[in-house]
Structure formats: C-alpha cells, structure tokens
Amino acid sequence: MTSSNGAARELIVEADGGSRGNPGQAGSGALVLDAATGEVLTELGLYVGIASNNVAEYKGMIAGVRAAIELDPQAVLRVRMDSKLVVEQMSGRWKIKHPDMATLAAEARQVLTGTPVAFEWIPRAENSRADKLANEAMDTRRDFRR
C-alpha cells in the first residue's frame, strides 16, 4: 500500500523481550503501528520458554517484523527497541559474537530481505507497550496475537 503522495507506507514495530532468571522463563512482545496515524494495527506476544533476555529481544523483533510485513509487504519499517544490543547488531555497528545471536540476526535479515528498515534505540520508558506484551506472554506462558 502506498500513501496518497505515492510514497511507501511506513510502519513502526515496537518490540521487547525479557527473561525471568536470564536465562529463565522468557517472553517477547511486539506491536505494529501506522506511522502516519499512530494507530496500533496488531499486538502480539510470544512465549519463548527458557532463554536469555537477548534471545527474547531478538525473537520479539523478528515476530514484530513478520507481522508488519504480513500487514503490508511494501511498507518501509522502523523498528524501535530498548535493546541496544539488537539495535546495534542489526544496524551493523556491533559485531555478533554469540552463536545464538548470530543465528537470530541471520533469521531477521532473511525475513527483512527486500524490506527497507531502520533500527532505532529508545529508552526503556518509551517501550512500555511492548514490555507489557512480553510480560503477558511470560505470565500466561502462551503466544497470542490481537
């Protein structure tokens, strides 16, 4: 879908992940917003199982990106996260040394093939919606999408 001026639609993905124990019970959350209106288009939670917070952060980002691409395959994406690690690794500024992170980054890059994307670090306080979804997934130990 394109905007009225012919430019590609911009979608914002806000994603987060957490682990209670690190590693411990982990969950991810993401929401997709229309950048022009601020409307929440979808929210999702992913129960990750026993994992580190970094794995949960990556999984939340990947799930959010997949949801955004499903909503509009032509959209330009802006991914906002409070995980400096994921933002810097996916932006190519930090090397990926841990094998689990390398595998997840490769999966994310594959999902994003052909999709214009920018990664943006935001303070934790600005990521409360995605954090709430990640906690709901950890609390209920189930995946959801609404």
PDB file of N, CA, C and O in Angstrom, residues 17-80:
ATOM      1  N   GLY A  17      11.673  -7.900  24.790  1.00  0.00           N
ATOM      2  CA  GLY A  17      11.760  -9.256  25.293  1.00  0.00           C
ATOM      3  C   GLY A  17      12.315  -9.227  26.695  1.00  0.00           C
ATOM      4  O   GLY A  17      12.985  -8.272  27.087  1.00  0.00           O
ATOM      5  N   GLY A  18      12.012 -10.261  27.435  1.00  0.00           N
ATOM      6  CA  GLY A  18      12.509 -10.337  28.795  1.00  0.00           C
ATOM      7  C   GLY A  18      12.671 -11.773  29.230  1.00  0.00           C
ATOM      8  O   GLY A  18      12.135 -12.691  28.611  1.00  0.00           O
ATOM      9  N   SER A  19      13.432 -11.936  30.293  1.00  0.00           N
ATOM     10  CA  SER A  19      13.686 -13.267  30.847  1.00  0.00           C
ATOM     11  C   SER A  19      13.714 -13.156  32.363  1.00  0.00           C
ATOM     12  O   SER A  19      14.389 -12.277  32.903  1.00  0.00           O
ATOM     13  N   ARG A  20      12.990 -14.006  33.003  1.00  0.00           N
ATOM     14  CA  ARG A  20      12.965 -14.027  34.462  1.00  0.00           C
ATOM     15  C   ARG A  20      13.967 -15.064  34.943  1.00  0.00           C
ATOM     16  O   ARG A  20      13.643 -16.232  35.073  1.00  0.00           O
ATOM     17  N   GLY A  21      15.179 -14.613  35.141  1.00  0.00           N
ATOM     18  CA  GLY A  21      16.263 -15.504  35.557  1.00  0.00           C
ATOM     19  C   GLY A  21      17.493 -15.334  34.701  1.00  0.00           C
ATOM     20  O   GLY A  21      18.601 -15.446  35.168  1.00  0.00           O
ATOM     21  N   ASN A  22      17.317 -15.090  33.456  1.00  0.00           N
ATOM     22  CA  ASN A  22      18.361 -14.792  32.455  1.00  0.00           C
ATOM     23  C   ASN A  22      19.570 -15.731  32.481  1.00  0.00           C
ATOM     24  O   ASN A  22      20.628 -15.312  32.904  1.00  0.00           O
ATOM     25  N   PRO A  23      19.498 -16.967  31.980  1.00  0.00           N
ATOM     26  CA  PRO A  23      18.292 -17.469  31.322  1.00  0.00           C
ATOM     27  C   PRO A  23      17.232 -17.937  32.318  1.00  0.00           C
ATOM     28  O   PRO A  23      17.538 -18.333  33.441  1.00  0.00           O
ATOM     29  N   GLY A  24      16.015 -17.853  31.860  1.00  0.00           N
ATOM     30  CA  GLY A  24      14.863 -18.258  32.650  1.00  0.00           C
ATOM     31  C   GLY A  24      13.629 -18.201  31.762  1.00  0.00           C
ATOM     32  O   GLY A  24      13.749 -18.171  30.529  1.00  0.00           O
ATOM     33  N   GLN A  25      12.458 -18.184  32.390  1.00  0.00           N
ATOM     34  CA  GLN A  25      11.218 -18.093  31.616  1.00  0.00           C
ATOM     35  C   GLN A  25      11.254 -16.795  30.818  1.00  0.00           C
ATOM     36  O   GLN A  25      11.416 -15.720  31.396  1.00  0.00           O
ATOM     37  N   ALA A  26      11.097 -16.902  29.513  1.00  0.00           N
ATOM     38  CA  ALA A  26      11.270 -15.740  28.646  1.00  0.00           C
ATOM     39  C   ALA A  26      10.050 -15.522  27.764  1.00  0.00           C
ATOM     40  O   ALA A  26       9.348 -16.468  27.403  1.00  0.00           O
ATOM     41  N   GLY A  27       9.837 -14.264  27.434  1.00  0.00           N
ATOM     42  CA  GLY A  27       8.742 -13.901  26.551  1.00  0.00           C
ATOM     43  C   GLY A  27       9.110 -12.673  25.740  1.00  0.00           C
ATOM     44  O   GLY A  27      10.018 -11.914  26.092  1.00  0.00           O
ATOM     45  N   SER A  28       8.385 -12.504  24.656  1.00  0.00           N
ATOM     46  CA  SER A  28       8.610 -11.384  23.747  1.00  0.00           C
ATOM     47  C   SER A  28       7.282 -10.712  23.469  1.00  0.00           C
ATOM     48  O   SER A  28       6.229 -11.351  23.502  1.00  0.00           O
ATOM     49  N   GLY A  29       7.358  -9.443  23.151  1.00  0.00           N
ATOM     50  CA  GLY A  29       6.170  -8.707  22.769  1.00  0.00           C
ATOM     51  C   GLY A  29       6.498  -7.750  21.644  1.00  0.00           C
ATOM     52  O   GLY A  29       7.626  -7.277  21.523  1.00  0.00           O
ATOM     53  N   ALA A  30       5.504  -7.488  20.806  1.00  0.00           N
ATOM     54  CA  ALA A  30       5.682  -6.538  19.713  1.00  0.00           C
ATOM     55  C   ALA A  30       4.339  -5.958  19.316  1.00  0.00           C
ATOM     56  O   ALA A  30       3.296  -6.596  19.500  1.00  0.00           O
ATOM     57  N   LEU A  31       4.386  -4.757  18.808  1.00  0.00           N
ATOM     58  CA  LEU A  31       3.200  -4.163  18.226  1.00  0.00           C
ATOM     59  C   LEU A  31       3.606  -3.451  16.954  1.00  0.00           C
ATOM     60  O   LEU A  31       4.761  -3.065  16.786  1.00  0.00           O
ATOM     61  N   VAL A  32       2.641  -3.346  16.048  1.00  0.00           N
ATOM     62  CA  VAL A  32       2.871  -2.666  14.780  1.00  0.00           C
ATOM     63  C   VAL A  32       1.944  -1.463  14.748  1.00  0.00           C
ATOM     64  O   VAL A  32       0.746  -1.586  14.993  1.00  0.00           O
ATOM     65  N   LEU A  33       2.541  -0.304  14.448  1.00  0.00           N
ATOM     66  CA  LEU A  33       1.803   0.954  14.391  1.00  0.00           C
ATOM     67  C   LEU A  33       1.871   1.547  12.990  1.00  0.00           C
ATOM     68  O   LEU A  33       2.898   1.407  12.312  1.00  0.00           O
ATOM     69  N   ASP A  34       0.821   2.218  12.592  1.00  0.00           N
ATOM     70  CA  ASP A  34       0.843   3.019  11.381  1.00  0.00           C
ATOM     71  C   ASP A  34       1.570   4.310  11.739  1.00  0.00           C
ATOM     72  O   ASP A  34       1.131   5.045  12.630  1.00  0.00           O
ATOM     73  N   ALA A  35       2.681   4.594  11.076  1.00  0.00           N
ATOM     74  CA  ALA A  35       3.487   5.765  11.424  1.00  0.00           C
ATOM     75  C   ALA A  35       2.729   7.068  11.201  1.00  0.00           C
ATOM     76  O   ALA A  35       2.927   8.038  11.925  1.00  0.00           O
ATOM     77  N   ALA A  36       1.847   7.098  10.210  1.00  0.00           N
ATOM     78  CA  ALA A  36       1.130   8.335   9.887  1.00  0.00           C
ATOM     79  C   ALA A  36       0.061   8.674  10.918  1.00  0.00           C
ATOM     80  O   ALA A  36      -0.152   9.840  11.239  1.00  0.00           O
ATOM     81  N   THR A  37      -0.601   7.648  11.453  1.00  0.00           N
ATOM     82  CA  THR A  37      -1.743   7.892  12.350  1.00  0.00           C
ATOM     83  C   THR A  37      -1.468   7.520  13.799  1.00  0.00           C
ATOM     84  O   THR A  37      -2.202   7.948  14.692  1.00  0.00           O
ATOM     85  N   GLY A  38      -0.452   6.686  14.039  1.00  0.00           N
ATOM     86  CA  GLY A  38      -0.187   6.193  15.385  1.00  0.00           C
ATOM     87  C   GLY A  38      -1.096   5.056  15.795  1.00  0.00           C
ATOM     88  O   GLY A  38      -0.987   4.531  16.903  1.00  0.00           O
ATOM     89  N   GLU A  39      -1.970   4.626  14.885  1.00  0.00           N
ATOM     90  CA  GLU A  39      -2.910   3.545  15.181  1.00  0.00           C
ATOM     91  C   GLU A  39      -2.160   2.227  15.392  1.00  0.00           C
ATOM     92  O   GLU A  39      -1.272   1.877  14.609  1.00  0.00           O
ATOM     93  N   VAL A  40      -2.530   1.496  16.453  1.00  0.00           N
ATOM     94  CA  VAL A  40      -1.980   0.169  16.679  1.00  0.00           C
ATOM     95  C   VAL A  40      -2.702  -0.798  15.748  1.00  0.00           C
ATOM     96  O   VAL A  40      -3.925  -0.952  15.814  1.00  0.00           O
ATOM     97  N   LEU A  41      -1.959  -1.433  14.861  1.00  0.00           N
ATOM     98  CA  LEU A  41      -2.544  -2.335  13.868  1.00  0.00           C
ATOM     99  C   LEU A  41      -2.605  -3.768  14.366  1.00  0.00           C
ATOM    100  O   LEU A  41      -3.505  -4.515  14.003  1.00  0.00           O
ATOM    101  N   THR A  42      -1.635  -4.165  15.153  1.00  0.00           N
ATOM    102  CA  THR A  42      -1.642  -5.509  15.744  1.00  0.00           C
ATOM    103  C   THR A  42      -0.711  -5.520  16.951  1.00  0.00           C
ATOM    104  O   THR A  42       0.225  -4.737  17.032  1.00  0.00           O
ATOM    105  N   GLU A  43      -1.013  -6.416  17.884  1.00  0.00           N
ATOM    106  CA  GLU A  43      -0.174  -6.657  19.063  1.00  0.00           C
ATOM    107  C   GLU A  43       0.053  -8.157  19.148  1.00  0.00           C
ATOM    108  O   GLU A  43      -0.851  -8.945  18.833  1.00  0.00           O
ATOM    109  N   LEU A  44       1.220  -8.542  19.602  1.00  0.00           N
ATOM    110  CA  LEU A  44       1.482  -9.967  19.746  1.00  0.00           C
ATOM    111  C   LEU A  44       2.414 -10.239  20.909  1.00  0.00           C
ATOM    112  O   LEU A  44       3.180  -9.381  21.329  1.00  0.00           O
ATOM    113  N   GLY A  45       2.281 -11.437  21.423  1.00  0.00           N
ATOM    114  CA  GLY A  45       3.158 -11.925  22.472  1.00  0.00           C
ATOM    115  C   GLY A  45       3.639 -13.307  22.087  1.00  0.00           C
ATOM    116  O   GLY A  45       2.935 -14.065  21.420  1.00  0.00           O
ATOM    117  N   LEU A  46       4.834 -13.624  22.492  1.00  0.00           N
ATOM    118  CA  LEU A  46       5.438 -14.906  22.155  1.00  0.00           C
ATOM    119  C   LEU A  46       6.063 -15.480  23.415  1.00  0.00           C
ATOM    120  O   LEU A  46       6.919 -14.834  24.026  1.00  0.00           O
ATOM    121  N   TYR A  47       5.605 -16.660  23.813  1.00  0.00           N
ATOM    122  CA  TYR A  47       6.234 -17.337  24.940  1.00  0.00           C
ATOM    123  C   TYR A  47       7.449 -18.068  24.394  1.00  0.00           C
ATOM    124  O   TYR A  47       7.347 -18.927  23.520  1.00  0.00           O
ATOM    125  N   VAL A  48       8.631 -17.726  24.896  1.00  0.00           N
ATOM    126  CA  VAL A  48       9.883 -18.237  24.350  1.00  0.00           C
ATOM    127  C   VAL A  48      10.348 -19.497  25.080  1.00  0.00           C
ATOM    128  O   VAL A  48      11.033 -20.332  24.514  1.00  0.00           O
ATOM    129  N   GLY A  49       9.944 -19.685  26.333  1.00  0.00           N
ATOM    130  CA  GLY A  49      10.436 -20.805  27.128  1.00  0.00           C
ATOM    131  C   GLY A  49      11.658 -20.359  27.912  1.00  0.00           C
ATOM    132  O   GLY A  49      11.776 -19.207  28.288  1.00  0.00           O
ATOM    133  N   ILE A  50      12.589 -21.268  28.145  1.00  0.00           N
ATOM    134  CA  ILE A  50      13.811 -20.933  28.886  1.00  0.00           C
ATOM    135  C   ILE A  50      14.815 -20.343  27.894  1.00  0.00           C
ATOM    136  O   ILE A  50      15.242 -21.012  26.956  1.00  0.00           O
ATOM    137  N   ALA A  51      15.153 -19.073  28.107  1.00  0.00           N
ATOM    138  CA  ALA A  51      16.079 -18.379  27.198  1.00  0.00           C
ATOM    139  C   ALA A  51      16.619 -17.140  27.898  1.00  0.00           C
ATOM    140  O   ALA A  51      16.133 -16.740  28.956  1.00  0.00           O
ATOM    141  N   SER A  52      17.608 -16.534  27.272  1.00  0.00           N
ATOM    142  CA  SER A  52      18.165 -15.273  27.784  1.00  0.00           C
ATOM    143  C   SER A  52      17.288 -14.111  27.342  1.00  0.00           C
ATOM    144  O   SER A  52      16.502 -14.224  26.398  1.00  0.00           O
ATOM    145  N   ASN A  53      17.475 -12.980  27.997  1.00  0.00           N
ATOM    146  CA  ASN A  53      16.722 -11.794  27.590  1.00  0.00           C
ATOM    147  C   ASN A  53      17.099 -11.359  26.177  1.00  0.00           C
ATOM    148  O   ASN A  53      16.244 -10.882  25.426  1.00  0.00           O
ATOM    149  N   ASN A  54      18.362 -11.557  25.776  1.00  0.00           N
ATOM    150  CA  ASN A  54      18.768 -11.164  24.426  1.00  0.00           C
ATOM    151  C   ASN A  54      18.076 -12.012  23.361  1.00  0.00           C
ATOM    152  O   ASN A  54      17.664 -11.490  22.321  1.00  0.00           O
ATOM    153  N   VAL A  55      17.940 -13.315  23.612  1.00  0.00           N
ATOM    154  CA  VAL A  55      17.202 -14.179  22.683  1.00  0.00           C
ATOM    155  C   VAL A  55      15.757 -13.708  22.592  1.00  0.00           C
ATOM    156  O   VAL A  55      15.186 -13.596  21.505  1.00  0.00           O
ATOM    157  N   ALA A  56      15.150 -13.410  23.734  1.00  0.00           N
ATOM    158  CA  ALA A  56      13.759 -12.948  23.749  1.00  0.00           C
ATOM    159  C   ALA A  56      13.616 -11.622  23.003  1.00  0.00           C
ATOM    160  O   ALA A  56      12.623 -11.410  22.288  1.00  0.00           O
ATOM    161  N   GLU A  57      14.592 -10.718  23.142  1.00  0.00           N
ATOM    162  CA  GLU A  57      14.556  -9.438  22.426  1.00  0.00           C
ATOM    163  C   GLU A  57      14.571  -9.675  20.910  1.00  0.00           C
ATOM    164  O   GLU A  57      13.778  -9.088  20.176  1.00  0.00           O
ATOM    165  N   TYR A  58      15.487 -10.524  20.456  1.00  0.00           N
ATOM    166  CA  TYR A  58      15.566 -10.835  19.021  1.00  0.00           C
ATOM    167  C   TYR A  58      14.264 -11.470  18.531  1.00  0.00           C
ATOM    168  O   TYR A  58      13.744 -11.109  17.477  1.00  0.00           O
ATOM    169  N   LYS A  59      13.733 -12.429  19.291  1.00  0.00           N
ATOM    170  CA  LYS A  59      12.510 -13.115  18.872  1.00  0.00           C
ATOM    171  C   LYS A  59      11.325 -12.157  18.794  1.00  0.00           C
ATOM    172  O   LYS A  59      10.488 -12.260  17.903  1.00  0.00           O
ATOM    173  N   GLY A  60      11.257 -11.194  19.713  1.00  0.00           N
ATOM    174  CA  GLY A  60      10.203 -10.189  19.659  1.00  0.00           C
ATOM    175  C   GLY A  60      10.317  -9.322  18.417  1.00  0.00           C
ATOM    176  O   GLY A  60       9.329  -9.025  17.742  1.00  0.00           O
ATOM    177  N   MET A  61      11.543  -8.913  18.102  1.00  0.00           N
ATOM    178  CA  MET A  61      11.770  -8.098  16.914  1.00  0.00           C
ATOM    179  C   MET A  61      11.395  -8.866  15.650  1.00  0.00           C
ATOM    180  O   MET A  61      10.699  -8.347  14.776  1.00  0.00           O
ATOM    181  N   ILE A  62      11.811 -10.121  15.561  1.00  0.00           N
ATOM    182  CA  ILE A  62      11.506 -10.922  14.373  1.00  0.00           C
ATOM    183  C   ILE A  62       9.996 -11.110  14.231  1.00  0.00           C
ATOM    184  O   ILE A  62       9.446 -10.960  13.136  1.00  0.00           O
ATOM    185  N   ALA A  63       9.307 -11.417  15.327  1.00  0.00           N
ATOM    186  CA  ALA A  63       7.857 -11.601  15.273  1.00  0.00           C
ATOM    187  C   ALA A  63       7.164 -10.305  14.850  1.00  0.00           C
ATOM    188  O   ALA A  63       6.215 -10.328  14.044  1.00  0.00           O
ATOM    189  N   GLY A  64       7.620  -9.178  15.376  1.00  0.00           N
ATOM    190  CA  GLY A  64       7.035  -7.898  15.010  1.00  0.00           C
ATOM    191  C   GLY A  64       7.257  -7.551  13.547  1.00  0.00           C
ATOM    192  O   GLY A  64       6.348  -7.073  12.864  1.00  0.00           O
ATOM    193  N   VAL A  65       8.456  -7.813  13.052  1.00  0.00           N
ATOM    194  CA  VAL A  65       8.774  -7.560  11.647  1.00  0.00           C
ATOM    195  C   VAL A  65       7.920  -8.450  10.743  1.00  0.00           C
ATOM    196  O   VAL A  65       7.363  -7.985   9.739  1.00  0.00           O
ATOM    197  N   ARG A  66       7.788  -9.722  11.101  1.00  0.00           N
ATOM    198  CA  ARG A  66       6.944 -10.628  10.304  1.00  0.00           C
ATOM    199  C   ARG A  66       5.502 -10.104  10.248  1.00  0.00           C
ATOM    200  O   ARG A  66       4.877 -10.114   9.186  1.00  0.00           O
ATOM    201  N   ALA A  67       4.983  -9.662  11.388  1.00  0.00           N
ATOM    202  CA  ALA A  67       3.605  -9.158  11.444  1.00  0.00           C
ATOM    203  C   ALA A  67       3.458  -7.914  10.571  1.00  0.00           C
ATOM    204  O   ALA A  67       2.459  -7.759   9.858  1.00  0.00           O
ATOM    205  N   ALA A  68       4.445  -7.015  10.619  1.00  0.00           N
ATOM    206  CA  ALA A  68       4.388  -5.800   9.808  1.00  0.00           C
ATOM    207  C   ALA A  68       4.408  -6.133   8.316  1.00  0.00           C
ATOM    208  O   ALA A  68       3.630  -5.560   7.535  1.00  0.00           O
ATOM    209  N   ILE A  69       5.260  -7.062   7.925  1.00  0.00           N
ATOM    210  CA  ILE A  69       5.356  -7.450   6.514  1.00  0.00           C
ATOM    211  C   ILE A  69       4.064  -8.133   6.062  1.00  0.00           C
ATOM    212  O   ILE A  69       3.614  -7.931   4.936  1.00  0.00           O
ATOM    213  N   GLU A  70       3.438  -8.923   6.933  1.00  0.00           N
ATOM    214  CA  GLU A  70       2.143  -9.530   6.602  1.00  0.00           C
ATOM    215  C   GLU A  70       1.084  -8.451   6.367  1.00  0.00           C
ATOM    216  O   GLU A  70       0.259  -8.576   5.465  1.00  0.00           O
ATOM    217  N   LEU A  71       1.101  -7.403   7.193  1.00  0.00           N
ATOM    218  CA  LEU A  71       0.127  -6.320   7.058  1.00  0.00           C
ATOM    219  C   LEU A  71       0.325  -5.534   5.773  1.00  0.00           C
ATOM    220  O   LEU A  71      -0.644  -5.138   5.132  1.00  0.00           O
ATOM    221  N   ASP A  72       1.565  -5.275   5.406  1.00  0.00           N
ATOM    222  CA  ASP A  72       1.858  -4.512   4.192  1.00  0.00           C
ATOM    223  C   ASP A  72       3.255  -4.865   3.697  1.00  0.00           C
ATOM    224  O   ASP A  72       4.245  -4.306   4.174  1.00  0.00           O
ATOM    225  N   PRO A  73       3.340  -5.797   2.740  1.00  0.00           N
ATOM    226  CA  PRO A  73       4.648  -6.233   2.237  1.00  0.00           C
ATOM    227  C   PRO A  73       5.472  -5.118   1.580  1.00  0.00           C
ATOM    228  O   PRO A  73       6.671  -5.252   1.427  1.00  0.00           O
ATOM    229  N   GLN A  74       4.825  -4.013   1.190  1.00  0.00           N
ATOM    230  CA  GLN A  74       5.524  -2.913   0.521  1.00  0.00           C
ATOM    231  C   GLN A  74       5.979  -1.829   1.499  1.00  0.00           C
ATOM    232  O   GLN A  74       6.614  -0.863   1.096  1.00  0.00           O
ATOM    233  N   ALA A  75       5.645  -1.956   2.755  1.00  0.00           N
ATOM    234  CA  ALA A  75       5.915  -0.895   3.733  1.00  0.00           C
ATOM    235  C   ALA A  75       7.403  -0.725   4.011  1.00  0.00           C
ATOM    236  O   ALA A  75       8.196  -1.657   3.894  1.00  0.00           O
ATOM    237  N   VAL A  76       7.737   0.474   4.413  1.00  0.00           N
ATOM    238  CA  VAL A  76       9.046   0.802   4.962  1.00  0.00           C
ATOM    239  C   VAL A  76       8.911   0.627   6.475  1.00  0.00           C
ATOM    240  O   VAL A  76       7.934   1.085   7.066  1.00  0.00           O
ATOM    241  N   LEU A  77       9.863  -0.046   7.111  1.00  0.00           N
ATOM    242  CA  LEU A  77       9.761  -0.340   8.534  1.00  0.00           C
ATOM    243  C   LEU A  77      10.737   0.485   9.364  1.00  0.00           C
ATOM    244  O   LEU A  77      11.868   0.728   8.960  1.00  0.00           O
ATOM    245  N   ARG A  78      10.263   0.874  10.529  1.00  0.00           N
ATOM    246  CA  ARG A  78      11.114   1.491  11.549  1.00  0.00           C
ATOM    247  C   ARG A  78      10.946   0.632  12.792  1.00  0.00           C
ATOM    248  O   ARG A  78       9.852   0.535  13.344  1.00  0.00           O
ATOM    249  N   VAL A  79      12.025  -0.005  13.221  1.00  0.00           N
ATOM    250  CA  VAL A  79      11.995  -0.889  14.384  1.00  0.00           C
ATOM    251  C   VAL A  79      12.553  -0.127  15.573  1.00  0.00           C
ATOM    252  O   VAL A  79      13.694   0.343  15.538  1.00  0.00           O
ATOM    253  N   ARG A  80      11.730  -0.004  16.612  1.00  0.00           N
ATOM    254  CA  ARG A  80      12.105   0.728  17.823  1.00  0.00           C
ATOM    255  C   ARG A  80      12.211  -0.258  18.981  1.00  0.00           C
ATOM    256  O   ARG A  80      11.265  -0.982  19.255  1.00  0.00           O
TER     257      ARG A  80
END
